[in-house]
mmCIF file of C-alpha atoms in Angstrom:
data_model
loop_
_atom_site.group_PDB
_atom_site.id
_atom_site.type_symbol
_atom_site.label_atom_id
_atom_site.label_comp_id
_atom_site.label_asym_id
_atom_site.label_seq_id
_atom_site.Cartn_x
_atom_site.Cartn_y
_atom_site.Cartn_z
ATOM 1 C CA UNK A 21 15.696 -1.857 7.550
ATOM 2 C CA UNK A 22 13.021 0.132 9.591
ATOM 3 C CA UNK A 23 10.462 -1.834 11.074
ATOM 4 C CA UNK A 24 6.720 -0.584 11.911
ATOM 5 C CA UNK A 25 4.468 -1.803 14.423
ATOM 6 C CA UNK A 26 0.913 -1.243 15.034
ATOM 7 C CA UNK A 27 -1.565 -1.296 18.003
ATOM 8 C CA UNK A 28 -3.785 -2.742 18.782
ATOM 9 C CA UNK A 29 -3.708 -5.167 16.187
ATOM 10 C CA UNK A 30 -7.459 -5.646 16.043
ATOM 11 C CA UNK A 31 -10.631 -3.116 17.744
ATOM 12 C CA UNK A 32 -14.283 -3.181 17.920
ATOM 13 C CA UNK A 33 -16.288 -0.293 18.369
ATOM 14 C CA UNK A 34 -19.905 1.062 18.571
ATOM 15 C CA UNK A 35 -21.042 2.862 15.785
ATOM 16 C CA UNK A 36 -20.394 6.453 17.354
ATOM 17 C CA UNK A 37 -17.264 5.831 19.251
ATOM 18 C CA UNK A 38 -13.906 7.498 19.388
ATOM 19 C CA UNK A 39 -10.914 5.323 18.831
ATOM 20 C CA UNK A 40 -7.038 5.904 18.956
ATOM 21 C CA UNK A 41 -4.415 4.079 16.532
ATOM 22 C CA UNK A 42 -0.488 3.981 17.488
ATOM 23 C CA UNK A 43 2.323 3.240 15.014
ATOM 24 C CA UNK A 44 5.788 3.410 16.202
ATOM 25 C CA UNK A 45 9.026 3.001 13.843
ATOM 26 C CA UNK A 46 12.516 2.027 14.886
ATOM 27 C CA UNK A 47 14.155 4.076 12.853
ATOM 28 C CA UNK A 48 13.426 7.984 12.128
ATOM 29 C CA UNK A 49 10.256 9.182 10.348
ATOM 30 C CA UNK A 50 10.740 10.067 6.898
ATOM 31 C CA UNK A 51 7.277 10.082 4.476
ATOM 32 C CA UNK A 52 4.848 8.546 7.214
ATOM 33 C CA UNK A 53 1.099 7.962 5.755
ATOM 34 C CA UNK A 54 -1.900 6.140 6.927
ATOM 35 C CA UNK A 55 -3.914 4.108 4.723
ATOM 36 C CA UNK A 56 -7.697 3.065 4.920
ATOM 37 C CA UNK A 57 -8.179 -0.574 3.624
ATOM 38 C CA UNK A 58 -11.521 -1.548 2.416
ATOM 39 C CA UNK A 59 -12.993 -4.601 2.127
ATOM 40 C CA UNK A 60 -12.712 -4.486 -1.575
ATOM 41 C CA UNK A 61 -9.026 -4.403 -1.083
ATOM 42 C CA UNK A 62 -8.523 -0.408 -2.306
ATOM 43 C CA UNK A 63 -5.572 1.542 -0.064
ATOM 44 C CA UNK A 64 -7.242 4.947 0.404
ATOM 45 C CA UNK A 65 -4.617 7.769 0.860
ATOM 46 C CA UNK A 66 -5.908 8.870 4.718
ATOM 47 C CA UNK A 67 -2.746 11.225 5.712
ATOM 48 C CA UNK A 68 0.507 12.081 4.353
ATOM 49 C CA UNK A 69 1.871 13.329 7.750
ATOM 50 C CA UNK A 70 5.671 13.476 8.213
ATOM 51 C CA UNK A 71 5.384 15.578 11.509
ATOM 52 C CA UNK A 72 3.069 17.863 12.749
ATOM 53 C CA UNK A 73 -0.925 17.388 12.859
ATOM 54 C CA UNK A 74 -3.251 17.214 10.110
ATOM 55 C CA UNK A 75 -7.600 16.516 10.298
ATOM 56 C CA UNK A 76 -9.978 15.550 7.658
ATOM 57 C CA UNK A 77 -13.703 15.782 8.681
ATOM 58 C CA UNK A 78 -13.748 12.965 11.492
ATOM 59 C CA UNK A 79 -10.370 11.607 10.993
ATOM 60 C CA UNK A 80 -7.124 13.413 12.191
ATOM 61 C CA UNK A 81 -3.593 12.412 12.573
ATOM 62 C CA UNK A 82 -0.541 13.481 15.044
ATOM 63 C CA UNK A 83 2.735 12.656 14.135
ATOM 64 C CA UNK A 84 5.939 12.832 16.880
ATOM 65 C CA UNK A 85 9.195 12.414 14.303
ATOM 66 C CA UNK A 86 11.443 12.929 17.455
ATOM 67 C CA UNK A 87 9.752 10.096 19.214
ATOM 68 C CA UNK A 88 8.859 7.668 16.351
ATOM 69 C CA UNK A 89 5.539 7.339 16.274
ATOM 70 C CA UNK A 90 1.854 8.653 14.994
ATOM 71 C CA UNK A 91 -1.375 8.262 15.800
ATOM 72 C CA UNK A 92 -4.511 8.397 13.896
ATOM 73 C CA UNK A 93 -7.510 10.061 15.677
ATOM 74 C CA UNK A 94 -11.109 8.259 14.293
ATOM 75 C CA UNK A 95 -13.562 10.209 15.706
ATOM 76 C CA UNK A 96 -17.726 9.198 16.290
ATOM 77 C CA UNK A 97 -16.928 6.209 14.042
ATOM 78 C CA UNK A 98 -19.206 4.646 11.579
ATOM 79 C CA UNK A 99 -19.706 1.039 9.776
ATOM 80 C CA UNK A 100 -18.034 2.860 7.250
ATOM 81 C CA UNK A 101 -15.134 3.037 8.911
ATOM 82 C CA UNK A 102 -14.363 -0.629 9.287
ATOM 83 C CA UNK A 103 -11.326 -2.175 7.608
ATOM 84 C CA UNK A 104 -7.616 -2.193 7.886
ATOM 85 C CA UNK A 105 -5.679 0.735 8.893
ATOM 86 C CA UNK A 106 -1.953 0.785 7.868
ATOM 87 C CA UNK A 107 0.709 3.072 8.342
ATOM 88 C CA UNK A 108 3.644 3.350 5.944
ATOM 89 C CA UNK A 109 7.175 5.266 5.751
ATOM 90 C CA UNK A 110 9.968 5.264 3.134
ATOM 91 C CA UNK A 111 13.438 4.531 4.709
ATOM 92 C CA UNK A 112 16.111 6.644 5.300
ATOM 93 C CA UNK A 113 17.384 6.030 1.944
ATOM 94 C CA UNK A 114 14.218 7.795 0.405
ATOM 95 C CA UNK A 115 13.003 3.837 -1.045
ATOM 96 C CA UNK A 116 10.043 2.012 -0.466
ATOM 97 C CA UNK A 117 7.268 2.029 1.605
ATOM 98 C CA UNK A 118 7.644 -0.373 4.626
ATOM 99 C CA UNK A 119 4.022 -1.314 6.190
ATOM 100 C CA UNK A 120 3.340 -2.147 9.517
ATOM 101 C CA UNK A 121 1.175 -5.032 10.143
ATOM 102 C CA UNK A 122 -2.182 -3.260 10.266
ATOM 103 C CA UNK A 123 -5.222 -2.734 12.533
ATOM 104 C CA UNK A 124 -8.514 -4.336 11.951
ATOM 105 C CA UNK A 125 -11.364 -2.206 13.128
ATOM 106 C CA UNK A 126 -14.955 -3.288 12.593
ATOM 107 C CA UNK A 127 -17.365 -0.733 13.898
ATOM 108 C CA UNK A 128 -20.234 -2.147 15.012
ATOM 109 C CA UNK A 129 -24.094 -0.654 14.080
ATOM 110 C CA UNK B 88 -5.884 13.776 -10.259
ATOM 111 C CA UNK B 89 -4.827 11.234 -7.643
ATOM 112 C CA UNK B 90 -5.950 8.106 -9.725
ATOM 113 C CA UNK B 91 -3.846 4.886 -10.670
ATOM 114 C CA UNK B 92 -5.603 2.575 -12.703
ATOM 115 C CA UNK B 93 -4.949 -1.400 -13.118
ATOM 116 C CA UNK B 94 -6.683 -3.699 -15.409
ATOM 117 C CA UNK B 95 -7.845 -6.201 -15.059
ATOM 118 C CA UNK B 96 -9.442 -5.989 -11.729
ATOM 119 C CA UNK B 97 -10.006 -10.018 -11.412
ATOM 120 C CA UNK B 98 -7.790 -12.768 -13.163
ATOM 121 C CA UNK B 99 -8.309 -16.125 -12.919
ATOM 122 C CA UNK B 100 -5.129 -18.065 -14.906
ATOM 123 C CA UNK B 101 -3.442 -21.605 -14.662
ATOM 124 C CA UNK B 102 -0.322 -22.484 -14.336
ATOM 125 C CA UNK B 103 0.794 -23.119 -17.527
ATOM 126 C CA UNK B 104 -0.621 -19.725 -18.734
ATOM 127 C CA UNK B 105 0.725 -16.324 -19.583
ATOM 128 C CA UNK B 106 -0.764 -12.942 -18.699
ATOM 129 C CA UNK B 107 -0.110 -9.621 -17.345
ATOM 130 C CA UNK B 108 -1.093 -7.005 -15.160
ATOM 131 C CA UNK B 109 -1.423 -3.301 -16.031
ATOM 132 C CA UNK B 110 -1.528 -0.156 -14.524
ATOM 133 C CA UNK B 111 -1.189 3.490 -15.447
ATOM 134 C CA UNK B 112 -0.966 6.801 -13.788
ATOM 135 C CA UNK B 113 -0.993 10.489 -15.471
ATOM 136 C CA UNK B 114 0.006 12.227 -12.597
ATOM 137 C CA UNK B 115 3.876 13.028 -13.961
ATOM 138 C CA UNK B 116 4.935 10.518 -11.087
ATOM 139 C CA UNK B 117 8.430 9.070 -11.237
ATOM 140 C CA UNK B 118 8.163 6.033 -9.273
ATOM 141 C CA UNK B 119 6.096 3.331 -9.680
ATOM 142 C CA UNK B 120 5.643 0.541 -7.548
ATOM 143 C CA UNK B 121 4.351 -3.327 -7.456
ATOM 144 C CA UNK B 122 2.978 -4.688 -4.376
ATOM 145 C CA UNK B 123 1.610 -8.186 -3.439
ATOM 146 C CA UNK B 124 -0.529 -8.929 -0.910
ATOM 147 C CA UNK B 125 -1.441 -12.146 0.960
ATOM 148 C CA UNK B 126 -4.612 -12.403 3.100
ATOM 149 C CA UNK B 127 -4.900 -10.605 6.412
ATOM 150 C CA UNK B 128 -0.953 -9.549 5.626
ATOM 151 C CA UNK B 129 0.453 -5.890 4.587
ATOM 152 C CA UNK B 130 1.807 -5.285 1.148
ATOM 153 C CA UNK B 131 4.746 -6.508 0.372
ATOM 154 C CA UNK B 132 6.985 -4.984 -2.140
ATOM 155 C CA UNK B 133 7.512 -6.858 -4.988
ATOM 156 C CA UNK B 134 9.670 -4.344 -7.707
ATOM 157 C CA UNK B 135 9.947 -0.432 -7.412
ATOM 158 C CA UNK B 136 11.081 1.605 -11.054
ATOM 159 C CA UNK B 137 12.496 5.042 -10.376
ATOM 160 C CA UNK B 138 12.416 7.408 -14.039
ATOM 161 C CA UNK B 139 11.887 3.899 -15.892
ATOM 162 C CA UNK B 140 14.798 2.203 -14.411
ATOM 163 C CA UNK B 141 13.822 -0.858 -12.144
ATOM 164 C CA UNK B 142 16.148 -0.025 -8.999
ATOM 165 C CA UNK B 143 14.546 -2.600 -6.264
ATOM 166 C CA UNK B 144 13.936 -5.680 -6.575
ATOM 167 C CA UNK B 145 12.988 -7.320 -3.754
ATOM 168 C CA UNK B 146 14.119 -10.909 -4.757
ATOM 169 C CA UNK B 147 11.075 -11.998 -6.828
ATOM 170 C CA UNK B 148 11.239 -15.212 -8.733
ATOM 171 C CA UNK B 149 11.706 -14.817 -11.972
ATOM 172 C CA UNK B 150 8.189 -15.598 -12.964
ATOM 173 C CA UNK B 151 7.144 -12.229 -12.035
ATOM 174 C CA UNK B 152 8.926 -10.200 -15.210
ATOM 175 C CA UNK B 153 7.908 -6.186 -14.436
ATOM 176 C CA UNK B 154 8.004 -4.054 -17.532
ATOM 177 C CA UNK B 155 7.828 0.095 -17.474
ATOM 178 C CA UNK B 156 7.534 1.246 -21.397
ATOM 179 C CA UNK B 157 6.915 4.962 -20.192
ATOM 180 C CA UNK B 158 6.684 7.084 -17.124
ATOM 181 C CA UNK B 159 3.007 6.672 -17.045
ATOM 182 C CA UNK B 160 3.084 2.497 -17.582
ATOM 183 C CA UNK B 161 3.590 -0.133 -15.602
ATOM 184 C CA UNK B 162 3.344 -3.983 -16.735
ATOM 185 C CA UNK B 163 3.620 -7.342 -14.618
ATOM 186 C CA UNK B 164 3.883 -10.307 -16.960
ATOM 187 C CA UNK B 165 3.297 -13.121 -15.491
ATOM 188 C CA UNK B 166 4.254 -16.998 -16.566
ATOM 189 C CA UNK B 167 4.408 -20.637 -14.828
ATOM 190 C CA UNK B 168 2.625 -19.437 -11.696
ATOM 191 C CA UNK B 169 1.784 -21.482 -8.876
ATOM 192 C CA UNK B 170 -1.302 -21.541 -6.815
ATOM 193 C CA UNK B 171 0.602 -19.638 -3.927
ATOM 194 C CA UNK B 172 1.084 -16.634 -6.440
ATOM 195 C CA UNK B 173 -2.587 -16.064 -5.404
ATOM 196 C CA UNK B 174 -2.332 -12.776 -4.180
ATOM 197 C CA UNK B 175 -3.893 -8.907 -4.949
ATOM 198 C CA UNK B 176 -1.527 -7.141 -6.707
ATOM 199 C CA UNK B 177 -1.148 -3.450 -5.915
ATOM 200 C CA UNK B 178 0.600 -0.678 -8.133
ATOM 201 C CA UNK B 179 1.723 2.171 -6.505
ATOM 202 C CA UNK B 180 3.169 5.260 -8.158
ATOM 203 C CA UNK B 181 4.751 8.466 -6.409
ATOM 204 C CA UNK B 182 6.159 11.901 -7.395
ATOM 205 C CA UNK B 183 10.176 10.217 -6.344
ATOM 206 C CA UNK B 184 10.630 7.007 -4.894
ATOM 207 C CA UNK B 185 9.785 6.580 -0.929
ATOM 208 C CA UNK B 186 7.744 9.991 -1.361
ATOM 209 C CA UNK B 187 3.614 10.520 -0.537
ATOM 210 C CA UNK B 188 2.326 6.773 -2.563
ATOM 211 C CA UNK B 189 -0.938 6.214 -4.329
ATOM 212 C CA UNK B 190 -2.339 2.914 -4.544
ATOM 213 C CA UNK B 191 -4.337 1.171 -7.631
ATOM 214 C CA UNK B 192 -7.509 -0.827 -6.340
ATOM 215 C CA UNK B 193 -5.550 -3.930 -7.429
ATOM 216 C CA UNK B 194 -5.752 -6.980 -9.520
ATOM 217 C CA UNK B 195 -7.254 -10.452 -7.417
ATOM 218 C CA UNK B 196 -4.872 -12.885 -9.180
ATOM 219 C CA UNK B 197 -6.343 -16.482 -8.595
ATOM 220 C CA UNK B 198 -3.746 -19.241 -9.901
ATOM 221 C CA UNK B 199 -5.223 -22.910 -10.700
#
């Protein structure tokens, strides 16, 4: 099945920073989306983004189908913004969502 | 609407008990989805039903019984659960399976 990685797998920032997330797939990109964790344990839809570029207020993402990977863009971050980011894709078969492993960002005030 | 909803939102049960989870969506979704997730881990997919017709399942013990009455429901009945079952439970639901997901808050199952 595909697998998903992340990176990094954990980042601190100061409140106001810029920060880059990766995820690469071995397999090809079929329903890619990024998900905002909070500590209460809610997935927050972030980006539905097979290909192409999308942005929401500080937040954008980039996806590369032909080279297997995204990248989610969090821009003058905030407290707020701490938690785990995932990214998710269906398989070629059009089935479930695999996850990668996650990044843990705490922003720092 | 972009809303799936799961009661309860905490459940504390031991292991000799019976409950279950819910969770409902009225956005004309097809696919709905269980997901259980260990601490500092990703979801893991538990059961997926496609137009009320469980299609995966993921090897589950048998423990874990999934129910959909109707498009918009979604059950987990739950029965002789151990204390690793401790998990939160996420329901997902999509328009067809593996399309754009949206994710309950989730149920904080606590076995004793």
């Amino acid at each position: 099945g595909i697998q998903v990685e992340q990176s990094p797998p954990d980042l601190i920032l100061q409140e106001g920073a810029n920060s880059t997330l990766r995820c690469n797939f071995s397999d090809s990109v079929n329903n890619l989306q990024w998900f905002h964790q909070n500590p209460w344990g809610q997935l927050i839809n972030l980006f539905y983004i097979p290909s192409g570029t999308k942005q929401n207020g500080r937040l954008s993402a980039t996806t590369v189908a032909t080279e297997r990977y995204s990248l989610l863009y969090i821009s003058s971050s905030q407290t707020t913004d701490s938690g785990v980011y995932f990214c998710a894709d269906g398989d070629n078969y059009g089935q479930n969502f695999v996850f990668g492993p996650g990044t843990r960002l705490s922003v720092l005030p | 609407d972009t809303e799936v909803t799961q009661t309860p939102k905490h459940l504390v049960m031991g292991m000799t008990n019976k409950k279950s989870l819910k969770c409902e969506q009225h956005m004309g979704h097809r696919a709905m989805y269980w997901y259980k997730q260990k601490a500092k881990k990703p979801p893991e997919l538990m059961f997926v039903y496609s137009y009320e017709k469980l299609s995966i399942n993921e090897s589950v013990p048998s423990r874990f019984s999934p129910e959909c009455p109707n498009s918009s429901l979604l059950n987990l009945h739950l029965h002789a659960l151990q204390p690793e079952d401790s998990a939160l439970y996420l329901c997902a639901s999509s328009q067809e399976r593996g399309t754009e997901a949206f994710f309950g808050q989730g149920t904080r199952l606590t076995v004793v």
